[in-house]
PDB file of C-alpha atoms in Angstrom:
ATOM      1  CA  UNK E1109      -4.377 -68.576  -6.555  1.00 64.00           C
ATOM      2  CA  UNK E1110      -2.379 -66.185  -8.466  1.00 89.00           C
ATOM      3  CA  UNK E1111      -5.002 -65.034 -10.935  1.00 93.00           C
ATOM      4  CA  UNK E1112      -6.947 -63.267  -8.048  1.00 95.00           C
ATOM      5  CA  UNK E1113      -3.976 -60.763  -7.824  1.00 95.00           C
ATOM      6  CA  UNK E1114      -4.083 -59.863 -11.482  1.00 95.00           C
ATOM      7  CA  UNK E1115      -5.482 -56.422 -12.349  1.00 97.00           C
ATOM      8  CA  UNK E1116      -6.626 -57.749 -15.685  1.00 97.00           C
ATOM      9  CA  UNK E1117      -8.647 -60.456 -13.892  1.00 97.00           C
ATOM     10  CA  UNK E1118     -10.123 -58.050 -11.249  1.00 98.00           C
ATOM     11  CA  UNK E1119     -11.222 -55.464 -13.914  1.00 98.00           C
ATOM     12  CA  UNK E1120     -12.497 -58.220 -16.185  1.00 98.00           C
ATOM     13  CA  UNK E1121     -14.560 -59.695 -13.335  1.00 98.00           C
ATOM     14  CA  UNK E1122     -16.044 -56.149 -12.745  1.00 98.00           C
ATOM     15  CA  UNK E1123     -16.722 -55.729 -16.386  1.00 98.00           C
ATOM     16  CA  UNK E1124     -18.554 -59.033 -16.530  1.00 98.00           C
ATOM     17  CA  UNK E1125     -20.708 -58.010 -13.571  1.00 98.00           C
ATOM     18  CA  UNK E1126     -21.483 -54.722 -15.246  1.00 98.00           C
ATOM     19  CA  UNK E1127     -22.557 -56.545 -18.484  1.00 98.00           C
ATOM     20  CA  UNK E1128     -24.970 -58.678 -16.570  1.00 97.00           C
ATOM     21  CA  UNK E1129     -26.516 -55.547 -14.851  1.00 97.00           C
ATOM     22  CA  UNK E1130     -26.630 -53.510 -18.161  1.00 96.00           C
ATOM     23  CA  UNK E1131     -28.314 -56.467 -20.026  1.00 96.00           C
ATOM     24  CA  UNK E1132     -30.726 -57.371 -17.314  1.00 95.00           C
ATOM     25  CA  UNK E1133     -33.774 -55.747 -19.077  1.00 94.00           C
ATOM     26  CA  UNK E1134     -32.902 -57.278 -22.485  1.00 96.00           C
ATOM     27  CA  UNK E1135     -35.745 -59.744 -23.368  1.00 96.00           C
ATOM     28  CA  UNK E1136     -34.013 -61.106 -26.501  1.00 97.00           C
ATOM     29  CA  UNK E1137     -32.611 -64.319 -24.763  1.00 96.00           C
ATOM     30  CA  UNK E1138     -30.259 -65.101 -27.528  1.00 97.00           C
ATOM     31  CA  UNK E1139     -28.575 -61.724 -27.463  1.00 97.00           C
ATOM     32  CA  UNK E1140     -28.491 -61.479 -23.783  1.00 97.00           C
ATOM     33  CA  UNK E1141     -27.056 -64.949 -23.452  1.00 97.00           C
ATOM     34  CA  UNK E1142     -24.301 -64.225 -26.025  1.00 98.00           C
ATOM     35  CA  UNK E1143     -23.110 -60.896 -24.481  1.00 98.00           C
ATOM     36  CA  UNK E1144     -23.072 -62.276 -20.891  1.00 98.00           C
ATOM     37  CA  UNK E1145     -21.167 -65.247 -21.996  1.00 98.00           C
ATOM     38  CA  UNK E1146     -18.515 -63.331 -23.922  1.00 98.00           C
ATOM     39  CA  UNK E1147     -18.137 -60.995 -20.745  1.00 98.00           C
ATOM     40  CA  UNK E1148     -17.994 -63.967 -18.488  1.00 98.00           C
ATOM     41  CA  UNK E1149     -15.386 -65.676 -20.733  1.00 98.00           C
ATOM     42  CA  UNK E1150     -12.775 -62.883 -20.186  1.00 98.00           C
ATOM     43  CA  UNK E1151     -12.130 -63.460 -16.474  1.00 98.00           C
ATOM     44  CA  UNK E1152     -12.728 -67.184 -16.630  1.00 98.00           C
ATOM     45  CA  UNK E1153      -9.946 -67.538 -19.292  1.00 98.00           C
ATOM     46  CA  UNK E1154      -7.642 -65.449 -17.427  1.00 98.00           C
ATOM     47  CA  UNK E1155      -8.131 -67.635 -14.306  1.00 97.00           C
ATOM     48  CA  UNK E1156      -8.030 -70.817 -16.207  1.00 97.00           C
ATOM     49  CA  UNK E1157      -4.829 -69.904 -17.944  1.00 96.00           C
ATOM     50  CA  UNK E1158      -3.094 -68.904 -14.751  1.00 94.00           C
ATOM     51  CA  UNK E1159      -3.993 -72.293 -13.272  1.00 94.00           C
ATOM     52  CA  UNK E1160      -2.289 -74.146 -16.104  1.00 93.00           C
ATOM     53  CA  UNK E1161       1.170 -75.673 -15.878  1.00 91.00           C
ATOM     54  CA  UNK E1162       3.267 -74.293 -18.746  1.00 91.00           C
ATOM     55  CA  UNK E1163       3.820 -70.821 -19.898  1.00 91.00           C
ATOM     56  CA  UNK E1164       2.480 -71.621 -23.385  1.00 94.00           C
ATOM     57  CA  UNK E1165      -0.821 -72.907 -22.005  1.00 95.00           C
ATOM     58  CA  UNK E1166      -1.030 -69.691 -19.891  1.00 95.00           C
ATOM     59  CA  UNK E1167      -0.460 -67.527 -23.040  1.00 96.00           C
ATOM     60  CA  UNK E1168      -3.122 -69.445 -25.013  1.00 97.00           C
ATOM     61  CA  UNK E1169      -5.822 -68.789 -22.417  1.00 97.00           C
ATOM     62  CA  UNK E1170      -4.794 -65.140 -22.337  1.00 97.00           C
ATOM     63  CA  UNK E1171      -5.246 -64.975 -26.108  1.00 98.00           C
ATOM     64  CA  UNK E1172      -8.744 -66.533 -25.603  1.00 98.00           C
ATOM     65  CA  UNK E1173      -9.577 -63.827 -23.049  1.00 98.00           C
ATOM     66  CA  UNK E1174      -8.456 -61.127 -25.444  1.00 98.00           C
ATOM     67  CA  UNK E1175     -10.533 -62.606 -28.179  1.00 98.00           C
ATOM     68  CA  UNK E1176     -13.494 -62.737 -25.971  1.00 98.00           C
ATOM     69  CA  UNK E1177     -12.982 -58.949 -25.408  1.00 98.00           C
ATOM     70  CA  UNK E1178     -13.262 -58.387 -29.196  1.00 98.00           C
ATOM     71  CA  UNK E1179     -16.341 -60.384 -29.264  1.00 98.00           C
ATOM     72  CA  UNK E1180     -17.871 -58.370 -26.265  1.00 98.00           C
ATOM     73  CA  UNK E1181     -17.021 -54.929 -27.896  1.00 98.00           C
ATOM     74  CA  UNK E1182     -18.619 -56.110 -31.191  1.00 98.00           C
ATOM     75  CA  UNK E1183     -21.811 -57.094 -29.180  1.00 98.00           C
ATOM     76  CA  UNK E1184     -21.845 -53.779 -27.299  1.00 98.00           C
ATOM     77  CA  UNK E1185     -21.762 -51.779 -30.565  1.00 98.00           C
ATOM     78  CA  UNK E1186     -24.487 -54.048 -32.038  1.00 98.00           C
ATOM     79  CA  UNK E1187     -26.560 -53.725 -28.738  1.00 97.00           C
ATOM     80  CA  UNK E1188     -26.333 -49.850 -28.990  1.00 98.00           C
ATOM     81  CA  UNK E1189     -27.211 -49.982 -32.696  1.00 98.00           C
ATOM     82  CA  UNK E1190     -30.378 -52.071 -32.184  1.00 97.00           C
ATOM     83  CA  UNK E1191     -31.518 -50.125 -29.078  1.00 97.00           C
ATOM     84  CA  UNK E1192     -30.876 -52.876 -26.500  1.00 97.00           C
ATOM     85  CA  UNK E1193     -28.135 -51.070 -24.666  1.00 97.00           C
ATOM     86  CA  UNK E1194     -27.669 -47.362 -23.649  1.00 96.00           C
ATOM     87  CA  UNK E1195     -25.055 -45.719 -25.888  1.00 97.00           C
ATOM     88  CA  UNK E1196     -23.488 -43.876 -22.779  1.00 97.00           C
ATOM     89  CA  UNK E1197     -22.979 -46.734 -20.545  1.00 96.00           C
ATOM     90  CA  UNK E1198     -21.993 -49.185 -23.391  1.00 97.00           C
ATOM     91  CA  UNK E1199     -19.326 -46.725 -24.500  1.00 98.00           C
ATOM     92  CA  UNK E1200     -17.867 -46.720 -21.073  1.00 98.00           C
ATOM     93  CA  UNK E1201     -17.845 -50.547 -21.093  1.00 98.00           C
ATOM     94  CA  UNK E1202     -16.264 -50.486 -24.612  1.00 98.00           C
ATOM     95  CA  UNK E1203     -13.440 -48.232 -23.179  1.00 98.00           C
ATOM     96  CA  UNK E1204     -12.871 -50.499 -20.214  1.00 98.00           C
ATOM     97  CA  UNK E1205     -12.922 -53.536 -22.488  1.00 98.00           C
ATOM     98  CA  UNK E1206     -10.185 -51.969 -24.782  1.00 98.00           C
ATOM     99  CA  UNK E1207      -8.070 -50.978 -21.638  1.00 98.00           C
ATOM    100  CA  UNK E1208      -8.295 -54.564 -20.290  1.00 98.00           C
ATOM    101  CA  UNK E1209      -7.273 -55.825 -23.857  1.00 98.00           C
ATOM    102  CA  UNK E1210      -4.058 -53.655 -23.562  1.00 98.00           C
ATOM    103  CA  UNK E1211      -3.271 -55.084 -20.193  1.00 98.00           C
ATOM    104  CA  UNK E1212      -3.848 -58.650 -21.474  1.00 97.00           C
ATOM    105  CA  UNK E1213      -1.599 -57.843 -24.380  1.00 97.00           C
ATOM    106  CA  UNK E1214       1.119 -56.672 -22.110  1.00 96.00           C
ATOM    107  CA  UNK E1215       0.680 -59.916 -20.095  1.00 95.00           C
ATOM    108  CA  UNK E1216       1.213 -61.905 -23.124  1.00 95.00           C
ATOM    109  CA  UNK E1217       4.219 -60.095 -24.176  1.00 94.00           C
ATOM    110  CA  UNK E1218       5.772 -60.425 -20.794  1.00 92.00           C
ATOM    111  CA  UNK E1219       5.039 -64.210 -20.687  1.00 91.00           C
ATOM    112  CA  UNK E1220       6.370 -64.788 -24.229  1.00 91.00           C
ATOM    113  CA  UNK E1221       9.539 -63.014 -23.250  1.00 89.00           C
ATOM    114  CA  UNK E1222      10.116 -65.365 -20.475  1.00 83.00           C
ATOM    115  CA  UNK E1223       9.965 -68.516 -22.758  1.00 80.00           C
ATOM    116  CA  UNK E1224      13.398 -69.300 -23.718  1.00 66.00           C
ATOM    117  CA  UNK E1225      14.328 -71.331 -26.639  1.00 58.00           C
ATOM    118  CA  UNK E1226      17.029 -74.018 -26.122  1.00 51.00           C
ATOM    119  CA  UNK E1227      20.281 -72.864 -27.522  1.00 56.00           C
ATOM    120  CA  UNK E1228      21.564 -75.184 -30.257  1.00 55.00           C
ATOM    121  CA  UNK E1229      24.995 -76.522 -29.624  1.00 63.00           C
ATOM    122  CA  UNK E1230      26.763 -76.670 -32.995  1.00 65.00           C
ATOM    123  CA  UNK E1231      30.235 -77.448 -31.715  1.00 69.00           C
ATOM    124  CA  UNK E1232      31.766 -75.144 -34.232  1.00 68.00           C
ATOM    125  CA  UNK E1233      35.577 -75.242 -34.176  1.00 62.00           C
TER     126      UNK E1233
END
């Protein structure tokens, strides 16, 4: 399985574990469920995309993972603001999420550059 070799997947998996640990004491089930789901969605979508057959499908799932990172960062900011999460540790998680998003963005650009359009043959004489 190729996804297990990707730094983005490894870091996103560790980030998801950290989210679970940081949110352990949260008693608001709805918030806790949402933030852990968005964190879990990132490495899951990277893995699912890498297991797809076509480059376009792989890219689509990388975009999903990147979108989940945006969702996670938003929830971390809200968690800080409402007092559910520590500001210091959450800011570190936000920094890591943004770095992972950059890595995923680079993966997307790399995969998009590998997709070649069929050259039209116009038989111009």
